[in-house]
CSV table of C-alpha atoms in Angstrom, one decimal:
chain,number,residue,atom,x,y,z
A,136,MET,CA,3.8,-10.3,34.0
A,137,ASN,CA,3.7,-7.2,31.9
A,138,MET,CA,0.0,-6.6,31.2
A,139,LYS,CA,0.6,-4.4,28.1
A,140,ASN,CA,2.4,-7.3,26.4
A,141,ASN,CA,-0.3,-9.8,27.3
A,142,GLN,CA,-2.2,-11.0,24.3
A,143,ARG,CA,-5.6,-10.7,26.0
A,144,TYR,CA,-4.8,-7.1,27.0
A,145,GLN,CA,-3.8,-6.3,23.4
A,146,ASP,CA,-7.0,-7.9,22.0
A,147,SER,CA,-9.2,-5.9,24.4
A,148,GLU,CA,-7.4,-2.7,23.4
A,149,LYS,CA,-7.9,-3.4,19.7
A,150,ARG,CA,-11.6,-4.2,20.2
A,151,MET,CA,-12.0,-0.9,22.0
A,152,GLN,CA,-10.2,1.0,19.3
A,153,ASP,CA,-12.3,-0.7,16.6
A,154,ALA,CA,-15.5,0.0,18.6
A,155,LEU,CA,-14.7,3.7,18.8
A,156,MET,CA,-14.2,4.0,15.1
A,157,LYS,CA,-17.4,2.2,14.4
A,158,LEU,CA,-19.4,4.4,16.8
A,159,MET,CA,-17.9,7.5,15.4
A,160,GLU,CA,-19.2,6.7,12.0
A,161,ASN,CA,-22.6,7.9,13.2
A,162,GLN,CA,-21.9,10.2,16.1
A,163,GLU,CA,-19.5,12.9,17.3
A,164,LEU,CA,-16.7,11.9,19.7
A,165,LYS,CA,-18.2,14.1,22.4
A,166,ASP,CA,-21.4,11.9,22.2
A,167,VAL,CA,-19.6,8.5,22.5
A,168,LYS,CA,-19.9,7.1,26.0
A,169,VAL,CA,-17.7,4.6,27.8
A,170,MET,CA,-20.7,2.4,28.1
A,171,ASP,CA,-21.1,2.4,24.3
A,172,ILE,CA,-17.5,1.4,23.8
A,173,CYS,CA,-17.9,-1.4,26.4
A,174,LYS,CA,-21.0,-2.7,24.8
A,175,GLU,CA,-19.6,-2.6,21.2
A,176,ALA,CA,-16.3,-4.2,22.3
A,177,HIS,CA,-17.9,-6.8,24.6
A,178,ILE,CA,-15.8,-5.7,27.6
A,179,ASN,CA,-16.7,-4.3,31.0
A,180,ARG,CA,-16.0,-0.8,32.3
A,181,THR,CA,-13.2,-2.0,34.5
A,182,THR,CA,-11.4,-3.2,31.5
A,183,PHE,CA,-11.9,0.1,29.7
A,184,TYR,CA,-10.4,2.1,32.6
A,185,ALA,CA,-7.5,-0.3,32.9
A,186,HIS,CA,-6.5,0.8,29.4
A,187,TYR,CA,-7.7,4.4,29.1
A,188,GLU,CA,-8.6,7.4,31.2
A,189,ASP,CA,-11.6,8.4,29.1
A,190,ILE,CA,-12.8,8.4,25.5
A,191,TYR,CA,-10.4,11.2,24.5
A,192,ASP,CA,-7.5,9.2,25.8
A,193,LEU,CA,-8.7,6.3,23.6
A,194,MET,CA,-9.0,8.5,20.6
A,195,ALA,CA,-5.5,10.0,21.2
A,196,ARG,CA,-4.1,6.4,21.3
A,197,VAL,CA,-5.7,5.5,18.0
A,198,GLU,CA,-4.3,8.7,16.4
A,199,ARG,CA,-0.8,7.9,17.8
A,200,LEU,CA,-1.0,4.3,16.4
A,201,ILE,CA,-2.0,5.5,13.0
A,202,ARG,CA,0.7,8.2,12.9
A,203,GLN,CA,3.3,5.7,14.1
A,204,ASP,CA,2.2,3.4,11.3
A,205,LEU,CA,2.7,6.2,8.8
A,206,TYR,CA,6.2,7.0,10.1
A,207,GLU,CA,7.2,3.3,10.0
A,208,GLU,CA,6.0,3.1,6.4
A,209,PHE,CA,8.1,6.1,5.5
A,210,GLN,CA,11.2,4.6,7.1
A,211,ALA,CA,10.6,1.2,5.5
A,212,ARG,CA,10.3,2.8,2.1
A,213,GLY,CA,13.2,5.3,2.6
A,214,VAL,CA,10.9,8.3,2.2
A,215,GLY,CA,12.2,11.2,4.3
A,216,MET,CA,10.3,13.8,6.2
A,217,TRP,CA,12.5,16.5,4.6
A,218,ASN,CA,9.8,17.9,2.4
A,219,VAL,CA,6.2,17.0,2.9
A,220,PHE,CA,5.2,18.7,-0.3
A,221,HIS,CA,7.5,16.5,-2.5
A,222,HIS,CA,5.7,14.2,-4.9
A,223,ASP,CA,7.1,11.0,-3.4
A,224,PHE,CA,6.2,12.0,0.2
A,225,LEU,CA,2.6,12.9,-0.9
A,226,ILE,CA,2.1,9.7,-2.8
A,227,HIS,CA,3.0,7.6,0.3
A,228,PHE,CA,1.0,9.9,2.6
A,229,LEU,CA,-2.1,9.6,0.3
A,230,ARG,CA,-1.7,5.8,0.1
A,231,HIS,CA,-1.6,5.8,3.9
A,232,ILE,CA,-4.8,7.9,4.1
A,233,GLU,CA,-6.4,5.6,1.6
A,234,LYS,CA,-5.4,2.5,3.6
A,235,ASN,CA,-6.9,4.1,6.8
A,236,LYS,CA,-9.7,6.0,5.1
A,237,ASN,CA,-12.3,5.1,7.8
A,238,PHE,CA,-10.1,6.7,10.5
A,239,TYR,CA,-9.3,9.7,8.4
A,240,ARG,CA,-12.9,10.2,7.2
A,241,ILE,CA,-13.9,10.4,10.9
A,242,CYS,CA,-10.9,12.6,12.0
A,243,LEU,CA,-11.2,15.0,9.0
A,244,ARG,CA,-15.0,15.3,9.5
A,245,HIS,CA,-14.4,16.6,13.0
A,246,ARG,CA,-11.4,18.9,12.3
A,247,VAL,CA,-12.5,22.5,12.6
A,248,LYS,CA,-9.7,24.2,14.5
A,249,PHE,CA,-6.9,25.9,12.5
A,250,PRO,CA,-4.1,26.5,12.4
A,251,LEU,CA,-3.2,23.0,13.4
A,252,GLU,CA,-0.5,23.0,16.1
A,253,GLU,CA,1.1,19.6,15.2
A,254,GLY,CA,3.0,19.0,12.0
A,255,PHE,CA,2.8,22.5,10.5
A,256,GLU,CA,6.5,23.2,10.4
A,257,GLN,CA,7.0,22.0,6.8
A,258,LEU,CA,4.0,23.9,5.5
A,259,TRP,CA,5.2,27.0,7.4
A,260,GLU,CA,8.8,26.8,6.1
A,261,THR,CA,8.3,25.5,2.6
A,262,VAL,CA,5.1,27.2,1.5
A,263,VAL,CA,3.8,29.9,3.8
A,264,LYS,CA,6.9,31.9,4.6
A,265,PRO,CA,8.4,31.8,1.1
A,266,HIS,CA,5.0,32.8,-0.4
A,267,CYS,CA,4.5,35.6,2.1
A,268,HIS,CA,8.1,36.9,1.6
A,269,GLN,CA,7.6,36.8,-2.1
A,270,HIS,CA,4.6,39.1,-1.7
A,271,GLY,CA,6.1,41.4,0.8
A,272,VAL,CA,4.3,40.0,3.9
A,273,THR,CA,6.8,39.9,6.8
A,274,ASP,CA,4.5,40.2,9.8
A,275,GLU,CA,4.3,36.7,11.4
A,276,GLN,CA,0.7,37.3,12.7
A,277,ALA,CA,-0.4,38.0,9.1
A,278,MET,CA,1.5,34.9,8.0
A,279,LEU,CA,-0.6,32.8,10.4
A,280,TYR,CA,-3.6,33.7,8.3
A,281,TYR,CA,-1.9,32.2,5.3
A,282,LEU,CA,-1.0,29.1,7.3
A,283,THR,CA,-4.6,28.7,8.4
A,284,PHE,CA,-5.8,29.1,4.8
A,285,TYR,CA,-3.5,26.4,3.4
A,286,GLN,CA,-4.1,24.0,6.3
A,287,ALA,CA,-7.9,24.4,5.9
A,288,GLY,CA,-7.7,23.9,2.1
A,289,PHE,CA,-5.4,20.9,2.4
A,290,THR,CA,-7.7,19.4,5.1
A,291,SER,CA,-10.8,20.1,3.0
A,292,LEU,CA,-9.3,18.5,-0.1
A,293,LEU,CA,-8.4,15.4,1.9
A,294,ARG,CA,-11.9,15.4,3.6
A,295,LYS,CA,-13.6,15.5,0.2
A,296,TRP,CA,-11.4,12.7,-1.1
A,297,VAL,CA,-12.1,10.3,1.8
A,298,GLU,CA,-15.8,11.2,2.0
A,299,ASP,CA,-16.1,10.3,-1.7
A,300,GLY,CA,-14.4,6.9,-1.0
A,301,CYS,CA,-11.0,7.8,-2.4
A,302,LEU,CA,-12.2,7.5,-6.0
A,303,GLU,CA,-9.0,9.0,-7.4
A,304,THR,CA,-5.8,7.1,-6.9
A,305,PRO,CA,-3.1,8.8,-4.9
A,306,GLU,CA,-1.2,9.2,-8.1
A,307,GLU,CA,-4.2,11.1,-9.6
A,308,LEU,CA,-4.8,13.2,-6.5
A,309,CYS,CA,-1.2,14.2,-5.9
A,310,PRO,CA,-0.8,16.6,-8.8
A,311,ILE,CA,-4.1,18.2,-8.0
A,312,LEU,CA,-2.9,18.8,-4.4
A,313,LEU,CA,0.4,20.1,-5.5
A,314,ASP,CA,-1.3,22.5,-8.0
A,315,CYS,CA,-3.3,24.0,-5.2
A,316,LEU,CA,-0.2,25.1,-3.4
A,317,PRO,CA,1.3,28.5,-4.5
A,318,GLN,CA,4.4,28.4,-6.6
A,319,THR,CA,7.1,30.3,-4.8
A,320,GLU,CA,10.3,31.5,-6.2
A,321,ILE,CA,13.5,30.6,-4.4
A,322,LEU,CA,14.8,33.8,-2.9
């Protein structure tokens, strides 16, 4: 029998993921203990370690599932990854964040390292490089400062939105976000 396809296995995994999100509402990831997850999810340590190596492995799994859900939503709606700063892409992205606002509130609260290593290609190619070239900046090390600036600003804007409970609709927030990006001329 394949354990990962077993309903009981999947139910335990979901309870642990939910427990992690609940515990992280009031504490940092580094402070969450396996014992806390087990108590909250009503499982034993053996069950935890049958699923995950440690708390960080559990968090990575939750992130992968949320990201996979986003990609599947884009595919189902026919929204391509061709330009992450296109209005249609951002609307779907913001709706996804709104739907998973507890997860993103937790993740964005803890994000302090920039530049982000994952998913920066579109920002680099469609915003940073054109903007830098337009202003005579050609040194890639200098361009990394621009990338860091835009990633931190984008992240802070999203953090404020989810911390405030997503008061604005994605349709209201999208133009604000787009207005924050530099307008670059096509060279």
